[in-house]
PDB file of C-alpha atoms in Angstrom:
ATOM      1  CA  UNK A   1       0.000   0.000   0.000  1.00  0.00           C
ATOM      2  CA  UNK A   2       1.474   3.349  -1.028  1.00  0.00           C
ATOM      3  CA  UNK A   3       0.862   5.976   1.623  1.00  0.00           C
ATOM      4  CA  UNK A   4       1.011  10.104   0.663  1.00  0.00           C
ATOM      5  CA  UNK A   5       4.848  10.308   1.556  1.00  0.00           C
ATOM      6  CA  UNK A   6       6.095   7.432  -0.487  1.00  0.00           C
ATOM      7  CA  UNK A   7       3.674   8.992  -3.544  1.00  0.00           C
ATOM      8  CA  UNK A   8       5.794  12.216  -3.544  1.00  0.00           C
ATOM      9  CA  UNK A   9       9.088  10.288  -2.962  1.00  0.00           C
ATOM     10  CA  UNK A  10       8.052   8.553  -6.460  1.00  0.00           C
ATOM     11  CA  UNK A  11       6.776  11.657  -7.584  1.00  0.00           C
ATOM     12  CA  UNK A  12       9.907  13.589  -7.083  1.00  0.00           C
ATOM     13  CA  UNK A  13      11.987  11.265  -8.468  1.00  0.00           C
ATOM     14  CA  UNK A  14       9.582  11.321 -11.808  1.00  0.00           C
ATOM     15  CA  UNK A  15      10.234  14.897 -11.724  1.00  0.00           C
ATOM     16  CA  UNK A  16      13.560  14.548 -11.798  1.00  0.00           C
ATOM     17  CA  UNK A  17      13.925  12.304 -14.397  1.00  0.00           C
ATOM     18  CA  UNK A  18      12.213  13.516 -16.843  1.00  0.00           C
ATOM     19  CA  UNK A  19      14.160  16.816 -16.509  1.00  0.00           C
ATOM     20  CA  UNK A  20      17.205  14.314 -17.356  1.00  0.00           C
ATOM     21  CA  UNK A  21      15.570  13.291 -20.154  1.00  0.00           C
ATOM     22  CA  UNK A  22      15.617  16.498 -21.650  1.00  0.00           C
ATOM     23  CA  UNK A  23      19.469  16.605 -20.738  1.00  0.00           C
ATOM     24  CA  UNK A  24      22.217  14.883 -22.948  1.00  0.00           C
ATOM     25  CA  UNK A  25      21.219  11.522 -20.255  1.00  0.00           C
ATOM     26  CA  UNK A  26      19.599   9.452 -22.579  1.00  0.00           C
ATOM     27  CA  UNK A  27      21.621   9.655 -25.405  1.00  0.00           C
ATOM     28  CA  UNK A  28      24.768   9.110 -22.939  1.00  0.00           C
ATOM     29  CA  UNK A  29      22.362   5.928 -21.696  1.00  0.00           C
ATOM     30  CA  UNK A  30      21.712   4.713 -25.323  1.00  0.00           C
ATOM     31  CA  UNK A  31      25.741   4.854 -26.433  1.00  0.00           C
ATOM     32  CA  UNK A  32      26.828   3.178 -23.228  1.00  0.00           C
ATOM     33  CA  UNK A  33      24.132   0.501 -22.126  1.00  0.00           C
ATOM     34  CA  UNK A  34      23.894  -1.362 -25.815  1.00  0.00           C
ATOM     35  CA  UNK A  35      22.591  -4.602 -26.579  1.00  0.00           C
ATOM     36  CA  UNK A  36      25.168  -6.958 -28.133  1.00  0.00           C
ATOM     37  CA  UNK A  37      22.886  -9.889 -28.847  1.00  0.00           C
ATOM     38  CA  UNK A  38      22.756 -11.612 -32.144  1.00  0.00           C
ATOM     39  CA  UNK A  39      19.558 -13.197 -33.295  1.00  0.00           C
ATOM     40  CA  UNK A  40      19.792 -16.055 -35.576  1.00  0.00           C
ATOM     41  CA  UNK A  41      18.494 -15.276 -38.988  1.00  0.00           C
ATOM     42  CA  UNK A  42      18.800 -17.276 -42.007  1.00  0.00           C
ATOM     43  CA  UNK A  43      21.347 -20.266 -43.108  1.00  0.00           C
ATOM     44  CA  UNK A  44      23.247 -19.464 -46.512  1.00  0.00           C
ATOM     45  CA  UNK A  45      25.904 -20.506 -48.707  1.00  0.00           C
ATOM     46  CA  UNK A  46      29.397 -19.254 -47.348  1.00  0.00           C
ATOM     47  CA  UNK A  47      30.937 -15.830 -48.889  1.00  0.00           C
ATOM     48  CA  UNK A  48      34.441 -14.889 -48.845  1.00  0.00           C
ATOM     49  CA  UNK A  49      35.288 -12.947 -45.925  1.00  0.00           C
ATOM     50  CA  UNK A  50      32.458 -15.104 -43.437  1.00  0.00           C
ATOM     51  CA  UNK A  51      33.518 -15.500 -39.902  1.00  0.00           C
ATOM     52  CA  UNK A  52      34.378 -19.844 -40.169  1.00  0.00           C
ATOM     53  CA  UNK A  53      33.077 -20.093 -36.575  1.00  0.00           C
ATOM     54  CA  UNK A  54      29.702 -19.648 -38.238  1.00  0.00           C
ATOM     55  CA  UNK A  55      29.814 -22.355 -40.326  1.00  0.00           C
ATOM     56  CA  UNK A  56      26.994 -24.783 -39.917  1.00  0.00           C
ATOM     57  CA  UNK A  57      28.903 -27.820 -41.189  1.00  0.00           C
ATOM     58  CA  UNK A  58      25.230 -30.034 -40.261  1.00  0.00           C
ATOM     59  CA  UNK A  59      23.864 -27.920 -43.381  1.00  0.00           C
ATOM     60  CA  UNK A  60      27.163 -28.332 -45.335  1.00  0.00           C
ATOM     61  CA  UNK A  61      27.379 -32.087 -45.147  1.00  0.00           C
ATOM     62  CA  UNK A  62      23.903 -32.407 -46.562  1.00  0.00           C
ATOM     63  CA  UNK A  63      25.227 -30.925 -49.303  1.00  0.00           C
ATOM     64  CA  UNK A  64      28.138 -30.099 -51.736  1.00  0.00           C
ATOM     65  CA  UNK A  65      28.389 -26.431 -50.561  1.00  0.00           C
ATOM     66  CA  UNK A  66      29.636 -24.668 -47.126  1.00  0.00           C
ATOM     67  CA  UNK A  67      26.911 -23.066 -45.764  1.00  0.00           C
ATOM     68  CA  UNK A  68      27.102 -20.622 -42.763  1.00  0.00           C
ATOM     69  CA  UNK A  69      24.537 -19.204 -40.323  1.00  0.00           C
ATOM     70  CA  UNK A  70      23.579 -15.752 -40.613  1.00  0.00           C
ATOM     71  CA  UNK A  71      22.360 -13.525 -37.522  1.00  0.00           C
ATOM     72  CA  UNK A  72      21.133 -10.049 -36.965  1.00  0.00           C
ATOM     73  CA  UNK A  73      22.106  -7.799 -34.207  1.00  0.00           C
ATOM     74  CA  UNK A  74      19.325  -7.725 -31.240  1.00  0.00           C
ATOM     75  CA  UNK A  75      19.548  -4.395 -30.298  1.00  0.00           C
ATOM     76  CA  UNK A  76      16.519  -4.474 -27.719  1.00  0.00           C
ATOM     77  CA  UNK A  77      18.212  -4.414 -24.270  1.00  0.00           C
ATOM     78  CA  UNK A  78      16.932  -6.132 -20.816  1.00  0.00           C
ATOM     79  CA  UNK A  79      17.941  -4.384 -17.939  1.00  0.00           C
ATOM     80  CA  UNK A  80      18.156  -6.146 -14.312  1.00  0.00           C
ATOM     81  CA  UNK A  81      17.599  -3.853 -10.898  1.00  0.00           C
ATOM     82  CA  UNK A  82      19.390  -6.349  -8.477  1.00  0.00           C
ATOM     83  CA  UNK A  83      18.996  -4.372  -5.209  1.00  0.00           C
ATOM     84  CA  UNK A  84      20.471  -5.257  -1.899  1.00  0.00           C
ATOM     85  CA  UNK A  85      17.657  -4.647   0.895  1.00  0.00           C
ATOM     86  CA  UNK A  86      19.360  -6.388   3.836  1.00  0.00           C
ATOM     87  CA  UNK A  87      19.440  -4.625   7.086  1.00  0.00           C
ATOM     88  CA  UNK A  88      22.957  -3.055   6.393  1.00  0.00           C
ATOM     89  CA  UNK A  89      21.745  -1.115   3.834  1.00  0.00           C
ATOM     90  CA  UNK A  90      19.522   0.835   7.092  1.00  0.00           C
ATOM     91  CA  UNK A  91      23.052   2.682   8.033  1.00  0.00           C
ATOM     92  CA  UNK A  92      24.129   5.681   7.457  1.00  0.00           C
ATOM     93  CA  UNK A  93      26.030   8.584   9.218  1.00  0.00           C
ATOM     94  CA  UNK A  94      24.050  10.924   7.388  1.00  0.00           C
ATOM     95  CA  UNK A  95      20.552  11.695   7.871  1.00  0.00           C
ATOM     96  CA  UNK A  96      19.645   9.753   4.591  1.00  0.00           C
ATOM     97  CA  UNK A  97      20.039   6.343   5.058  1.00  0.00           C
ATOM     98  CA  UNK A  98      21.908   4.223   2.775  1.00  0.00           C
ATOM     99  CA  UNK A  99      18.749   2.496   1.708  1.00  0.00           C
ATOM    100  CA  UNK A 100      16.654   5.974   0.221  1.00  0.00           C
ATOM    101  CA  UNK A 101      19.700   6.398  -1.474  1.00  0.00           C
ATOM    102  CA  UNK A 102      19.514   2.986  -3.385  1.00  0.00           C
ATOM    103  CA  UNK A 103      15.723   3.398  -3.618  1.00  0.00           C
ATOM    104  CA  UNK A 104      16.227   7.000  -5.245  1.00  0.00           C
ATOM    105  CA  UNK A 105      19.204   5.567  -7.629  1.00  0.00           C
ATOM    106  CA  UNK A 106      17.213   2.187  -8.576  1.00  0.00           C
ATOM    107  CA  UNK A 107      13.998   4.219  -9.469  1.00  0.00           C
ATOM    108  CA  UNK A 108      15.917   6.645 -11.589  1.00  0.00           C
ATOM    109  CA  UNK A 109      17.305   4.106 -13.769  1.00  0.00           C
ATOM    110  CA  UNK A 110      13.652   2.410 -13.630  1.00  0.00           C
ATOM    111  CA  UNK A 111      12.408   5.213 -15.436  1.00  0.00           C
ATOM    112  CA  UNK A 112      15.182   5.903 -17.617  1.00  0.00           C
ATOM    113  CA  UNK A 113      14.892   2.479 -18.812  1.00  0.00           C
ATOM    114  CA  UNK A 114      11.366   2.627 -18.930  1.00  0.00           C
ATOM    115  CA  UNK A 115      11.604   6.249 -21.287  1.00  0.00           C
ATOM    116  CA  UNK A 116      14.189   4.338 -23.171  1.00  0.00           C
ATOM    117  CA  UNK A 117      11.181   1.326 -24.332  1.00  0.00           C
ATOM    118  CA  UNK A 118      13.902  -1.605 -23.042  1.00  0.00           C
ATOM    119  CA  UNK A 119      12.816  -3.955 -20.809  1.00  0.00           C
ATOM    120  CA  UNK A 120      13.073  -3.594 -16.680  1.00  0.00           C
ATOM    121  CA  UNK A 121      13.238  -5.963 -13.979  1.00  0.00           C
ATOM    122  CA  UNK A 122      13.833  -5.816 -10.152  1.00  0.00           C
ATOM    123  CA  UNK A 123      15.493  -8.778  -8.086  1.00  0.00           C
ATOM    124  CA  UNK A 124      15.072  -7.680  -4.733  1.00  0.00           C
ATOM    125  CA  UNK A 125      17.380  -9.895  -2.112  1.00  0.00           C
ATOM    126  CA  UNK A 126      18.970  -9.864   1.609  1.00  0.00           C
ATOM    127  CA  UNK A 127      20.147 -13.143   2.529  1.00  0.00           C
ATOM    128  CA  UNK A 128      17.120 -14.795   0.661  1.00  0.00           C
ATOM    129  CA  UNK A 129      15.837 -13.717  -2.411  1.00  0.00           C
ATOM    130  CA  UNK A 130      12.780 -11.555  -1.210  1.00  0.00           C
ATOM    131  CA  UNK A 131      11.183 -10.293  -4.363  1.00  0.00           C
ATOM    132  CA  UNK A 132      11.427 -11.084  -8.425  1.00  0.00           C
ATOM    133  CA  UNK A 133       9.697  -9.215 -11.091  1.00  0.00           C
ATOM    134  CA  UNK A 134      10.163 -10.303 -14.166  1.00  0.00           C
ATOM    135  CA  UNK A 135      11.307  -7.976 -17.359  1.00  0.00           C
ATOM    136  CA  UNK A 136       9.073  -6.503 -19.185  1.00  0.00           C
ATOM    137  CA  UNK A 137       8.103  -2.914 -20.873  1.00  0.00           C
ATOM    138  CA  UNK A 138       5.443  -0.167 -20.346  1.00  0.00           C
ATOM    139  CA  UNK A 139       4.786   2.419 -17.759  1.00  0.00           C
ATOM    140  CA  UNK A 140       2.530   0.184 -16.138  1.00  0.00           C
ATOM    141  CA  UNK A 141       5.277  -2.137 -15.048  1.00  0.00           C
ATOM    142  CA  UNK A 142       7.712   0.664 -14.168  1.00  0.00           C
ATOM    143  CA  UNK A 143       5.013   2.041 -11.731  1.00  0.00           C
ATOM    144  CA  UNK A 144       5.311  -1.914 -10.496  1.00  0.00           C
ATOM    145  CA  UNK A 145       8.472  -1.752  -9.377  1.00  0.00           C
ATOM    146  CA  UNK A 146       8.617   1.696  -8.443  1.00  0.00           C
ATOM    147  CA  UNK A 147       6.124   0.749  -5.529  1.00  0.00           C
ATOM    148  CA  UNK A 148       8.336  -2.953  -4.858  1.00  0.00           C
ATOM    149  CA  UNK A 149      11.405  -0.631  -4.281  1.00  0.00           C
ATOM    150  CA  UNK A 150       9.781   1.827  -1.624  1.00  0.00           C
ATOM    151  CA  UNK A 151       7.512  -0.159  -0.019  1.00  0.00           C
ATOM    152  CA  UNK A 152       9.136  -3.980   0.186  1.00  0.00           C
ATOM    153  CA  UNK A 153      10.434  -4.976   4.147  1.00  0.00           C
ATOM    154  CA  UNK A 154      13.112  -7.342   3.543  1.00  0.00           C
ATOM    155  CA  UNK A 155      12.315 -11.244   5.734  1.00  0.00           C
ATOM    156  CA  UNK A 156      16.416 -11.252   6.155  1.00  0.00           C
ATOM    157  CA  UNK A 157      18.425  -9.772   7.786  1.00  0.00           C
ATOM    158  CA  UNK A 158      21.999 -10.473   6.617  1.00  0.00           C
ATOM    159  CA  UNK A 159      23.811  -9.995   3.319  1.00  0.00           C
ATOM    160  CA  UNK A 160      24.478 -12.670   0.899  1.00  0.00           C
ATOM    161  CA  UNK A 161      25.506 -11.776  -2.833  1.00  0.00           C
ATOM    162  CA  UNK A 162      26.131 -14.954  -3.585  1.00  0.00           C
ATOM    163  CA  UNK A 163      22.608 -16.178  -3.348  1.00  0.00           C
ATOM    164  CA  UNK A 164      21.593 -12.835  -5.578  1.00  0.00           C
ATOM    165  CA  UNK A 165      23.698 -14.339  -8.088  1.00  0.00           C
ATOM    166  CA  UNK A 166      23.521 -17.297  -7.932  1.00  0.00           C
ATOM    167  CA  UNK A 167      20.003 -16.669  -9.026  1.00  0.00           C
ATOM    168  CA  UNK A 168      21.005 -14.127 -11.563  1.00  0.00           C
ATOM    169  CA  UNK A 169      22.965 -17.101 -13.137  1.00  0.00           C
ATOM    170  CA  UNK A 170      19.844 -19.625 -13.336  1.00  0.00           C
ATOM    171  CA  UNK A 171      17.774 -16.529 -15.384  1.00  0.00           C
ATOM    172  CA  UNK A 172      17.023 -17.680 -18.810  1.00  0.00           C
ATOM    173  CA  UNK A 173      17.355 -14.096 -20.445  1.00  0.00           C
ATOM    174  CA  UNK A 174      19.987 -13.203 -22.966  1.00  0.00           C
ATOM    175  CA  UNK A 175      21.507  -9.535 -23.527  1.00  0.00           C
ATOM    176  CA  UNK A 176      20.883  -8.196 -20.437  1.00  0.00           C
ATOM    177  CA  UNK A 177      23.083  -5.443 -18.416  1.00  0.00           C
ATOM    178  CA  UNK A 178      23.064  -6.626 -14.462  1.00  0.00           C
ATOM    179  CA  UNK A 179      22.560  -3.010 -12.344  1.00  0.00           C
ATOM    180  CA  UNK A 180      23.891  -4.577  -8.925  1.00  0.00           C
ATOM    181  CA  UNK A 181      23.051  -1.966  -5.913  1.00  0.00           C
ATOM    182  CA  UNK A 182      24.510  -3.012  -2.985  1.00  0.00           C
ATOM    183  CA  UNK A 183      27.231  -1.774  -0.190  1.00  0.00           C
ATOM    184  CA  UNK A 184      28.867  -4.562  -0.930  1.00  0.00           C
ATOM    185  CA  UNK A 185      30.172  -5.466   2.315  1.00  0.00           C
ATOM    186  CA  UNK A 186      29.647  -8.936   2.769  1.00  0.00           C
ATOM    187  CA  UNK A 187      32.148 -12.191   2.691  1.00  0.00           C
ATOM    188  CA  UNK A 188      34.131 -11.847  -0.794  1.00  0.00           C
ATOM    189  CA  UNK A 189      35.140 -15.522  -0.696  1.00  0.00           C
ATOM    190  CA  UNK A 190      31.775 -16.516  -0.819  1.00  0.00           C
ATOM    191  CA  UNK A 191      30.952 -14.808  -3.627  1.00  0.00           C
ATOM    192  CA  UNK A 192      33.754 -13.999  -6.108  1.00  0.00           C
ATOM    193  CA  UNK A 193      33.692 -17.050  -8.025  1.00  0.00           C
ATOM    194  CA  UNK A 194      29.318 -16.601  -8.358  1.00  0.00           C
ATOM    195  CA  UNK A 195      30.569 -13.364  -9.798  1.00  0.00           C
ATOM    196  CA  UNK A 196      32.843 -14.672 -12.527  1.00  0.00           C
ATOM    197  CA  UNK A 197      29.975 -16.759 -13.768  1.00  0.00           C
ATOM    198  CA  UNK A 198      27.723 -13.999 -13.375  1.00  0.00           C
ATOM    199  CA  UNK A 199      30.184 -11.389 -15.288  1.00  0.00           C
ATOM    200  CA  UNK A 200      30.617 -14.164 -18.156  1.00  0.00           C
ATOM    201  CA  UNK A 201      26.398 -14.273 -18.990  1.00  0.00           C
ATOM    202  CA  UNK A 202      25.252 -10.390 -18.248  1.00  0.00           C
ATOM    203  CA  UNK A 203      27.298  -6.753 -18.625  1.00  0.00           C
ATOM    204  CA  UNK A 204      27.593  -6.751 -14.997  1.00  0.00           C
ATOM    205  CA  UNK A 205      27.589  -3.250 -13.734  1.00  0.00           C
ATOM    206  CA  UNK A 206      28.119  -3.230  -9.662  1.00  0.00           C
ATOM    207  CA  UNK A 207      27.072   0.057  -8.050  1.00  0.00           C
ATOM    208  CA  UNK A 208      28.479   0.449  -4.198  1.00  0.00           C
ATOM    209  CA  UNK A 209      26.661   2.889  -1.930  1.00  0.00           C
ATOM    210  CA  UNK A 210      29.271   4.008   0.114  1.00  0.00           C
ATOM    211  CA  UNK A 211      28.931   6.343   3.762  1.00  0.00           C
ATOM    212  CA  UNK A 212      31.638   9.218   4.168  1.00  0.00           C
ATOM    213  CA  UNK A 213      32.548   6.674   7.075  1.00  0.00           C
ATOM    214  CA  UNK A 214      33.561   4.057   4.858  1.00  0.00           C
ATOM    215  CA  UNK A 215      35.956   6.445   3.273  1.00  0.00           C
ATOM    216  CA  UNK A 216      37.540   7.840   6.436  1.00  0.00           C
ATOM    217  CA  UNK A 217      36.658   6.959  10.021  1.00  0.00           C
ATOM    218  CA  UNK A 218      36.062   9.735  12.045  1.00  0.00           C
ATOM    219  CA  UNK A 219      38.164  10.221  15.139  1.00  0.00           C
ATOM    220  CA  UNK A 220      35.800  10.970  17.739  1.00  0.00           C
ATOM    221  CA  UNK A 221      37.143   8.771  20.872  1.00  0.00           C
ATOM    222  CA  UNK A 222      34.919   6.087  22.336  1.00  0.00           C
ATOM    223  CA  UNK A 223      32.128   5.196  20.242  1.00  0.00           C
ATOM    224  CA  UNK A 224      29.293   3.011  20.753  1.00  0.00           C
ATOM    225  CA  UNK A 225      28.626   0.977  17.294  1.00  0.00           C
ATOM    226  CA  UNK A 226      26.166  -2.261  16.514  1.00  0.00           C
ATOM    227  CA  UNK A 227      26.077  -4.371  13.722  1.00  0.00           C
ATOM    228  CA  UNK A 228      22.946  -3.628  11.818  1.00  0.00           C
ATOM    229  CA  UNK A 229      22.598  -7.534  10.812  1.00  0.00           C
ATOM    230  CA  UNK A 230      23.788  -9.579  14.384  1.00  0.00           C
ATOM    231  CA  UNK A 231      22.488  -6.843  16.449  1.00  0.00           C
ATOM    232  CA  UNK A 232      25.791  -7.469  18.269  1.00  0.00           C
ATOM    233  CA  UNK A 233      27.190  -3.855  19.997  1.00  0.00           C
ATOM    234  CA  UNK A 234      30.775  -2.764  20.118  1.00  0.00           C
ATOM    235  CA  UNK A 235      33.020  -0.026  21.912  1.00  0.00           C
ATOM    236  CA  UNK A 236      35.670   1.150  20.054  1.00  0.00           C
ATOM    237  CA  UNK A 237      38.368   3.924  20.767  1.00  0.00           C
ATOM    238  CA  UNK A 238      38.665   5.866  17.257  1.00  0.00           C
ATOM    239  CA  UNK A 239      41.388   7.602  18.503  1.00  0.00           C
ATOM    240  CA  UNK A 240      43.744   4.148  19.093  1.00  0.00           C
ATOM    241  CA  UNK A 241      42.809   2.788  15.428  1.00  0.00           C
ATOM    242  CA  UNK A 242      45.957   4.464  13.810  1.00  0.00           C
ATOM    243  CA  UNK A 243      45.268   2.946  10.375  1.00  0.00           C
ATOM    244  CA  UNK A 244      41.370   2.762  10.386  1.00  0.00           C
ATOM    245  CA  UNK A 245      41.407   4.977   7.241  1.00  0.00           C
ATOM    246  CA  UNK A 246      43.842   2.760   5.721  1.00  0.00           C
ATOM    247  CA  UNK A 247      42.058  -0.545   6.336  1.00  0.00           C
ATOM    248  CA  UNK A 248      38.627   0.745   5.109  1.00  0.00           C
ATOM    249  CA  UNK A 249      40.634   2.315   2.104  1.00  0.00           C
ATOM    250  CA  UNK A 250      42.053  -1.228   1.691  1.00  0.00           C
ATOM    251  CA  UNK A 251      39.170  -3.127   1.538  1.00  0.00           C
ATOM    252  CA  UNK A 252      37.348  -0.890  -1.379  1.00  0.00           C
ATOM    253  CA  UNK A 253      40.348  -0.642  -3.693  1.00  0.00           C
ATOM    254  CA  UNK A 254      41.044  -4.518  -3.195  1.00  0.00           C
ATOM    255  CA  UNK A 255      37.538  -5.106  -4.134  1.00  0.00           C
ATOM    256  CA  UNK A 256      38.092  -2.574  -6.900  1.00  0.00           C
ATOM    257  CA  UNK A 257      40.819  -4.417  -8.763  1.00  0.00           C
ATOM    258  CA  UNK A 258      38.732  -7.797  -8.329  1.00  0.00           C
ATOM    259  CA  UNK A 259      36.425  -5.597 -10.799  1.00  0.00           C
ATOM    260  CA  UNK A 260      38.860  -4.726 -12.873  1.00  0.00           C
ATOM    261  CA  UNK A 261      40.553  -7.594 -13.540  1.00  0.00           C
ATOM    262  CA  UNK A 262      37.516  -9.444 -14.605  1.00  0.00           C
ATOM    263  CA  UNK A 263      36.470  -6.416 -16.602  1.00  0.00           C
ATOM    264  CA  UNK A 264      33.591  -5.439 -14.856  1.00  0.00           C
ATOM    265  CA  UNK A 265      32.720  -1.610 -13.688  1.00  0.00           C
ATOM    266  CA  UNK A 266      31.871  -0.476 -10.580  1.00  0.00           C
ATOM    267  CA  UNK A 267      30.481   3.232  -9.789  1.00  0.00           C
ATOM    268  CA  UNK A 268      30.514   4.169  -6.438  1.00  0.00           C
ATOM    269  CA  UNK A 269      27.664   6.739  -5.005  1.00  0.00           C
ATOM    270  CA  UNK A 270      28.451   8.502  -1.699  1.00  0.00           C
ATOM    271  CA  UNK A 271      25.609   9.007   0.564  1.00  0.00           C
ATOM    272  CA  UNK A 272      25.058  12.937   0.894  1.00  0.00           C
ATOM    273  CA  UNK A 273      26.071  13.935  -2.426  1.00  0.00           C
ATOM    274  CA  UNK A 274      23.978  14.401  -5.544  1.00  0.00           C
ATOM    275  CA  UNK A 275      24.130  10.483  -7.822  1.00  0.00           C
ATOM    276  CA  UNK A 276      22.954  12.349 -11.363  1.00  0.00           C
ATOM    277  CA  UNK A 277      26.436  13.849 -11.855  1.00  0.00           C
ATOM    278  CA  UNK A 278      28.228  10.843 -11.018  1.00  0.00           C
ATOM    279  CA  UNK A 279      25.966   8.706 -13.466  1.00  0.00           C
ATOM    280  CA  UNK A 280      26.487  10.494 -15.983  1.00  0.00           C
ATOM    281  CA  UNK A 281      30.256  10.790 -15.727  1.00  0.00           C
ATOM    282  CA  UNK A 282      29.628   6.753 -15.355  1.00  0.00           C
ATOM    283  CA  UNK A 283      27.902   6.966 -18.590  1.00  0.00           C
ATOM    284  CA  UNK A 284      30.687   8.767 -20.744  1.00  0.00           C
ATOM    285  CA  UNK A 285      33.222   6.852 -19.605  1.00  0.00           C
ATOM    286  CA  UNK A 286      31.506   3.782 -21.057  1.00  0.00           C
ATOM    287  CA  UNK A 287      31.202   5.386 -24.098  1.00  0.00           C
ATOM    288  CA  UNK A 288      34.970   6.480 -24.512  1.00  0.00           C
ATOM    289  CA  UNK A 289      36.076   3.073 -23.941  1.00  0.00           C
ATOM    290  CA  UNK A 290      33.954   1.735 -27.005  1.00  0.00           C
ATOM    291  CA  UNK A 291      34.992   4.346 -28.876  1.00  0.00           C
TER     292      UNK A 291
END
């Protein structure tokens, strides 16, 4: 049930989308988010110049001529909303929590989607898969998920990416670009090698919500902390942890260069600060590397 303040929440972020539409956005969105399926066409007799993978040498032996397959390029695209709603996601050091920041970001690129006619879905997971909607078109089906991604209340509590993707992996859809929001703080081990698979079937774009915190840790002497997940509680002395800045700093470029070496991209959003500009930069970068 949508009450008055989730309506303007969605109604706000309609607003401003559509003023992005009418920005250089979509055409940045259309150049970097393509669809790179082929779509099998016709089988002919082989040219000079054909690619030999694509000979169909079951059609050749019935006959005294090489004949090849022939595709077309499938140019519609699929996009996938995989959103992390796990109780981790309810931090933030900031008055917005990390979670209306993943709402906001996930309902944008809804709706840009949506405006762009490609298909949308939403996989909505904690440590269970809470919520699927399947990919389809239409505003109709936008306004769907739009309500899924304010309103949902996750059953877990913990994290588990693995599971996401695992689930990702079993999907049956071809051509479709993976939007993972998450903060990406769970296990690695348990999920890197569900994220090799993952990378190898979808364009696998992993977005990490990041707080200010996670960047540097304040020093601000004893300071009371609990585990959003365990519900455990901590004391910690800021002021002793002489290379708390380095360790957090650590564990986001490590998990950076396990994105880079499997040629995946990451775009990190930082709670507090505006996410158009930085999707957008995300956007043109895309494009200059397929230039």
């Amino acid at each position: 049930m949508i009450n008055e303040a989730i309506r303007k929440k969605i109604k706000l972020i309609k607003i401003h989308t559509n003023r992005l539409m009418q920005s250089t956005i979509m055409g940045d969105y259309t150049s970097a988010i393509k669809g790179s399926g082929l779509e099998f066409d016709q089988i002919r007799e082989y040219q000079f110049g054909d690619d030999v993978r694509r000979i169909d040498w079951n059609s050749s032996a019935k006959g005294d001529k090489i004949m090849v397959k022939q595709f077309i390029e499938e140019r519609e695209r699929t996009i996938i909303l995989a959103i992390d709603i796990s109780r981790s996601c309810q931090y933030s050091s900031k008055e917005e929590l990390r979670q209306d920041v993943i709402a906001q970001l996930a309902g944008t690129l809804a709706l840009v989607a949506g405006n762009n006619k490609d298909k949308v879905g939403a996989l909505f997971f904690s440590d269970k898969i809470e919520k699927w909607i399947a990919p389809s078109r239409g505003p109709l089906h936008v306004g769907k998920i739009l309500e899924a991604v304010f309103t949902i209340e996750p059953q877990g509590t913990k994290t588990s990416l693995e599971n996401a993707l695992k689930f990702l992996i079993n999907l049956k859809h071809r051509n479709a670009i993976v939007f993972m929001l998450s903060d990406w703080i769970d296990d690695e081990a348990s999920y890197k090698n569900a994220l090799r698979i993952a990378s190898c079937k979808y364009d696998l774009i992993g977005i990490r919500i990041l707080d200010q915190c996670e960047h540097t840790f304040p020093n601000i002497g004893l300071l009371e902390i609990e585990d959003p997940e365990s519900g455990e509680r901590f004391i910690i002395n800021t002021t002793s942890l002489k290379n708390r800045s380095t360790f957090l700093q650590t564990r986001l470029a490590e998990q950076k260069q396990f994105f880079d070496r499997h040629a995946l991209d990451i775009l990190d959003i930082t709670i507090g600060r505006p996410f158009i500009n930085s999707i957008i930069s995300f956007f043109h970068r895309r494009i200059k590397r397929q230039i």
